[in-house]
Structure formats: structure tokens, C-alpha cells
Amino acid sequence: MDAKDSNGNSLADGDTVTLIKDLKVKGTSTTLKRGTTVKKIRLTDDPDEVDCRVGGMSIVLRTEFLKKL
């Protein structure tokens, strides 16, 4: 299992990534804007998802919307 970002780069625990698309967060009125930097991601059992904290919320993001810095 190897998690990859939208460009095919391998992701690891603790990496810093940016969002490549505006994303609406389900269950809230929050929208994460394109270009938002997310630090210290954590890999999950699913290679297509990562766990992270953005704006005080703990959320799961799809790797297809992330770009490694």
C-alpha cells in the first residue's frame, strides 16, 4: 500500500501538502480553499485517504485533491 498525491508522488506520515481544489466539508458550512497548506498528515488504512487537522477540525481528505510540497 503506497499513498500517492495527485502528481504521483509518494506520501508519508508527517508530510506537508496543499489542496489543489476548493473542497466543501460535509456536515459544516466550511469550504477549504485551493492552496490551503495542510501540515503533518497521517496515512490511513485506505491508500486513497489521509487524516489531518485543518482549522481545528480533524478531517479525512482524498489524496487525489492533494499536492506534496
XYZ file of N, CA, C and O in Angstrom:
276
model
N 0.837 -1.182 0.000
C 0.000 0.000 0.000
C 0.880 1.244 0.000
O 1.658 1.470 0.913
N 0.730 2.054 -1.030
C 1.518 3.269 -1.127
C 0.592 4.413 -1.502
O -0.015 4.398 -2.571
N 0.468 5.396 -0.614
C -0.384 6.551 -0.872
C 0.358 7.515 -1.790
O 1.525 7.814 -1.581
N -0.336 8.005 -2.825
C 0.260 8.930 -3.781
C -0.630 10.154 -3.927
O -1.846 10.058 -3.861
N 0.012 11.316 -4.139
C -0.752 12.538 -4.335
C -1.235 12.631 -5.781
O -1.078 11.687 -6.558
N -1.803 13.768 -6.158
C -2.365 13.933 -7.497
C -1.306 13.871 -8.601
O -1.618 13.552 -9.739
N -0.045 14.145 -8.274
C 1.036 14.095 -9.253
C 1.788 12.766 -9.250
O 2.743 12.610 -9.991
N 1.398 11.842 -8.382
C 2.053 10.541 -8.327
C 3.204 10.464 -7.347
O 3.913 9.460 -7.309
N 3.420 11.505 -6.548
C 4.483 11.484 -5.533
C 4.020 10.690 -4.318
O 2.871 10.800 -3.910
N 4.919 9.920 -3.735
C 4.586 9.126 -2.553
C 4.388 10.022 -1.346
O 5.144 10.974 -1.138
N 3.381 9.702 -0.528
C 3.107 10.438 0.697
C 3.507 9.596 1.896
O 3.392 8.368 1.862
N 3.968 10.258 2.954
C 4.361 9.584 4.190
C 3.778 10.357 5.367
O 3.364 11.510 5.229
N 3.741 9.715 6.540
C 3.274 10.385 7.748
C 4.125 11.622 8.012
O 5.354 11.574 7.900
N 3.464 12.725 8.344
C 4.168 13.951 8.678
C 4.448 14.867 7.511
O 5.004 15.949 7.690
N 4.092 14.479 6.295
C 4.318 15.325 5.122
C 3.431 16.564 5.158
O 2.403 16.597 5.830
N 3.834 17.568 4.399
C 3.047 18.780 4.217
C 2.520 18.793 2.791
O 3.273 18.546 1.849
N 1.229 19.062 2.639
C 0.588 19.061 1.327
C -0.256 20.323 1.165
O -0.557 21.004 2.128
N -0.638 20.620 -0.091
C -1.560 21.713 -0.367
C -2.756 21.163 -1.124
O -2.655 20.144 -1.820
N -3.885 21.844 -1.011
C -5.089 21.456 -1.723
C -5.046 22.009 -3.136
O -4.630 23.155 -3.343
N -5.498 21.220 -4.119
C -5.493 21.671 -5.499
C -6.891 22.051 -5.977
O -7.069 22.418 -7.136
N -7.880 21.970 -5.092
C -9.258 22.253 -5.454
C -10.010 22.732 -4.217
O -9.705 22.300 -3.109
N -10.990 23.635 -4.385
C -11.855 24.032 -3.272
C -12.702 22.829 -2.871
O -13.295 22.174 -3.740
N -12.753 22.529 -1.572
C -13.495 21.368 -1.083
C -14.492 21.800 -0.019
O -14.139 22.500 0.921
N -15.751 21.378 -0.170
C -16.757 21.617 0.856
C -16.657 20.498 1.876
O -16.520 19.330 1.519
N -16.727 20.847 3.162
C -16.647 19.864 4.232
C -18.063 19.450 4.597
O -18.886 20.298 4.951
N -18.344 18.157 4.487
C -19.677 17.650 4.802
C -20.014 17.883 6.271
O -19.169 17.729 7.144
N -21.251 18.271 6.537
C -21.706 18.450 7.901
C -21.428 19.827 8.476
O -21.844 20.132 9.577
N -20.721 20.665 7.715
C -20.445 22.029 8.163
C -20.657 22.982 6.994
O -20.830 22.563 5.851
N -20.601 24.269 7.266
C -20.702 25.264 6.198
C -19.315 25.718 5.747
O -19.186 26.711 5.046
N -18.289 24.976 6.126
C -16.904 25.332 5.833
C -16.490 24.870 4.441
O -16.856 23.777 4.005
N -15.744 25.710 3.755
C -15.130 25.341 2.481
C -13.628 25.522 2.609
O -13.166 26.592 3.001
N -12.870 24.477 2.293
C -11.409 24.563 2.292
C -10.977 25.086 0.932
O -11.317 24.511 -0.098
N -10.251 26.183 0.915
C -9.872 26.849 -0.325
C -8.648 26.204 -0.972
O -7.787 25.646 -0.299
N -8.598 26.320 -2.301
C -7.456 25.832 -3.068
C -6.204 26.558 -2.594
O -6.223 27.761 -2.344
N -5.100 25.834 -2.423
C -3.857 26.427 -1.965
C -3.652 26.351 -0.464
O -2.592 26.714 0.028
N -4.656 25.869 0.273
C -4.525 25.722 1.722
C -3.436 24.703 2.033
O -3.405 23.616 1.466
N -2.529 25.060 2.924
C -1.448 24.158 3.319
C -1.889 23.315 4.504
O -2.424 23.836 5.471
N -1.684 22.013 4.395
C -2.025 21.073 5.462
C -0.731 20.419 5.921
O -0.035 19.786 5.124
N -0.403 20.578 7.209
C 0.837 20.033 7.756
C 0.562 18.764 8.543
O -0.519 18.570 9.071
N 1.573 17.926 8.640
C 1.561 16.710 9.462
C 0.380 15.795 9.153
O -0.434 15.485 10.010
N 0.289 15.335 7.896
C -0.767 14.390 7.541
C -0.461 13.026 8.144
O 0.693 12.720 8.469
N -1.496 12.215 8.313
C -1.347 10.854 8.807
C -2.007 9.911 7.800
O -3.148 10.133 7.394
N -1.292 8.873 7.411
C -1.842 7.897 6.480
C -2.869 7.019 7.190
O -2.777 6.789 8.392
N -3.844 6.532 6.436
C -4.877 5.646 6.971
C -4.717 4.273 6.341
O -3.822 4.044 5.530
N -5.609 3.352 6.688
C -5.583 2.014 6.097
C -5.909 2.054 4.610
O -5.526 1.166 3.859
N -6.654 3.074 4.180
C -7.026 3.242 2.780
C -5.958 4.103 2.092
O -5.727 5.235 2.513
N -5.295 3.611 1.040
C -4.246 4.402 0.396
C -4.762 5.645 -0.323
O -3.976 6.501 -0.714
N -6.073 5.782 -0.499
C -6.647 6.942 -1.173
C -7.088 8.032 -0.211
O -7.654 9.039 -0.647
N -6.848 7.872 1.097
C -7.283 8.849 2.087
C -6.176 9.131 3.104
O -5.392 8.251 3.427
N -6.133 10.388 3.587
C -5.216 10.775 4.660
C -6.014 11.512 5.730
O -7.004 12.167 5.442
N -5.566 11.390 6.963
C -6.189 12.055 8.101
C -5.354 13.282 8.432
O -4.124 13.228 8.385
N -6.013 14.403 8.751
C -5.265 15.621 9.066
C -6.124 16.567 9.894
O -7.301 16.319 10.114
N -5.501 17.657 10.343
C -6.211 18.704 11.083
C -6.118 19.990 10.277
O -5.024 20.417 9.908
N -7.285 20.586 10.018
C -7.357 21.851 9.293
C -8.301 22.764 10.052
O -9.459 22.409 10.269
N -7.816 23.914 10.469
C -8.660 24.872 11.162
C -9.265 24.346 12.446
O -10.398 24.686 12.781
N -8.542 23.484 13.162
C -9.040 22.926 14.411
C -9.945 21.725 14.246
O -10.383 21.142 15.232
N -10.255 21.350 12.995
C -11.091 20.173 12.726
C -10.207 19.014 12.287
O -9.270 19.205 11.521
N -10.535 17.826 12.744
C -9.859 16.628 12.275
C -10.699 16.047 11.146
O -11.851 15.685 11.351
N -10.127 15.992 9.932
C -10.883 15.527 8.776
C -10.058 14.535 7.964
O -8.841 14.426 8.123
N -10.743 13.824 7.083
C -10.103 12.885 6.170
C -10.206 13.473 4.770
O -11.272 13.895 4.337
N -9.064 13.545 4.074
C -9.034 14.088 2.721
C -8.637 13.007 1.731
O -7.831 12.131 2.039
N -9.173 13.090 0.521
C -8.800 12.184 -0.560
C -7.470 12.642 -1.144
O -7.243 13.839 -1.336
N -6.580 11.701 -1.435
C -5.256 12.048 -1.948
C -5.309 12.652 -3.352
O -4.381 13.351 -3.741
N -6.375 12.431 -4.088
C -6.486 12.974 -5.443
C -6.613 14.499 -5.447
O -6.444 15.122 -6.493
N -6.897 15.119 -4.288
C -7.025 16.565 -4.179
C -5.830 17.206 -3.486
O -5.872 18.377 -3.143
N -4.730 16.454 -3.319
C -3.560 16.942 -2.591
C -2.335 16.980 -3.492
O -2.195 16.175 -4.410
N -1.433 17.938 -3.199
C -0.144 18.027 -3.890
C 0.927 18.161 -2.808
O 0.860 19.045 -1.969
N 1.912 17.289 -2.865
C 3.006 17.300 -1.878
C 3.909 18.509 -2.102
O 4.213 18.873 -3.228
N 4.324 19.135 -1.000
C 5.267 20.263 -1.092
C 6.700 19.790 -1.006
O 7.026 18.815 -0.457
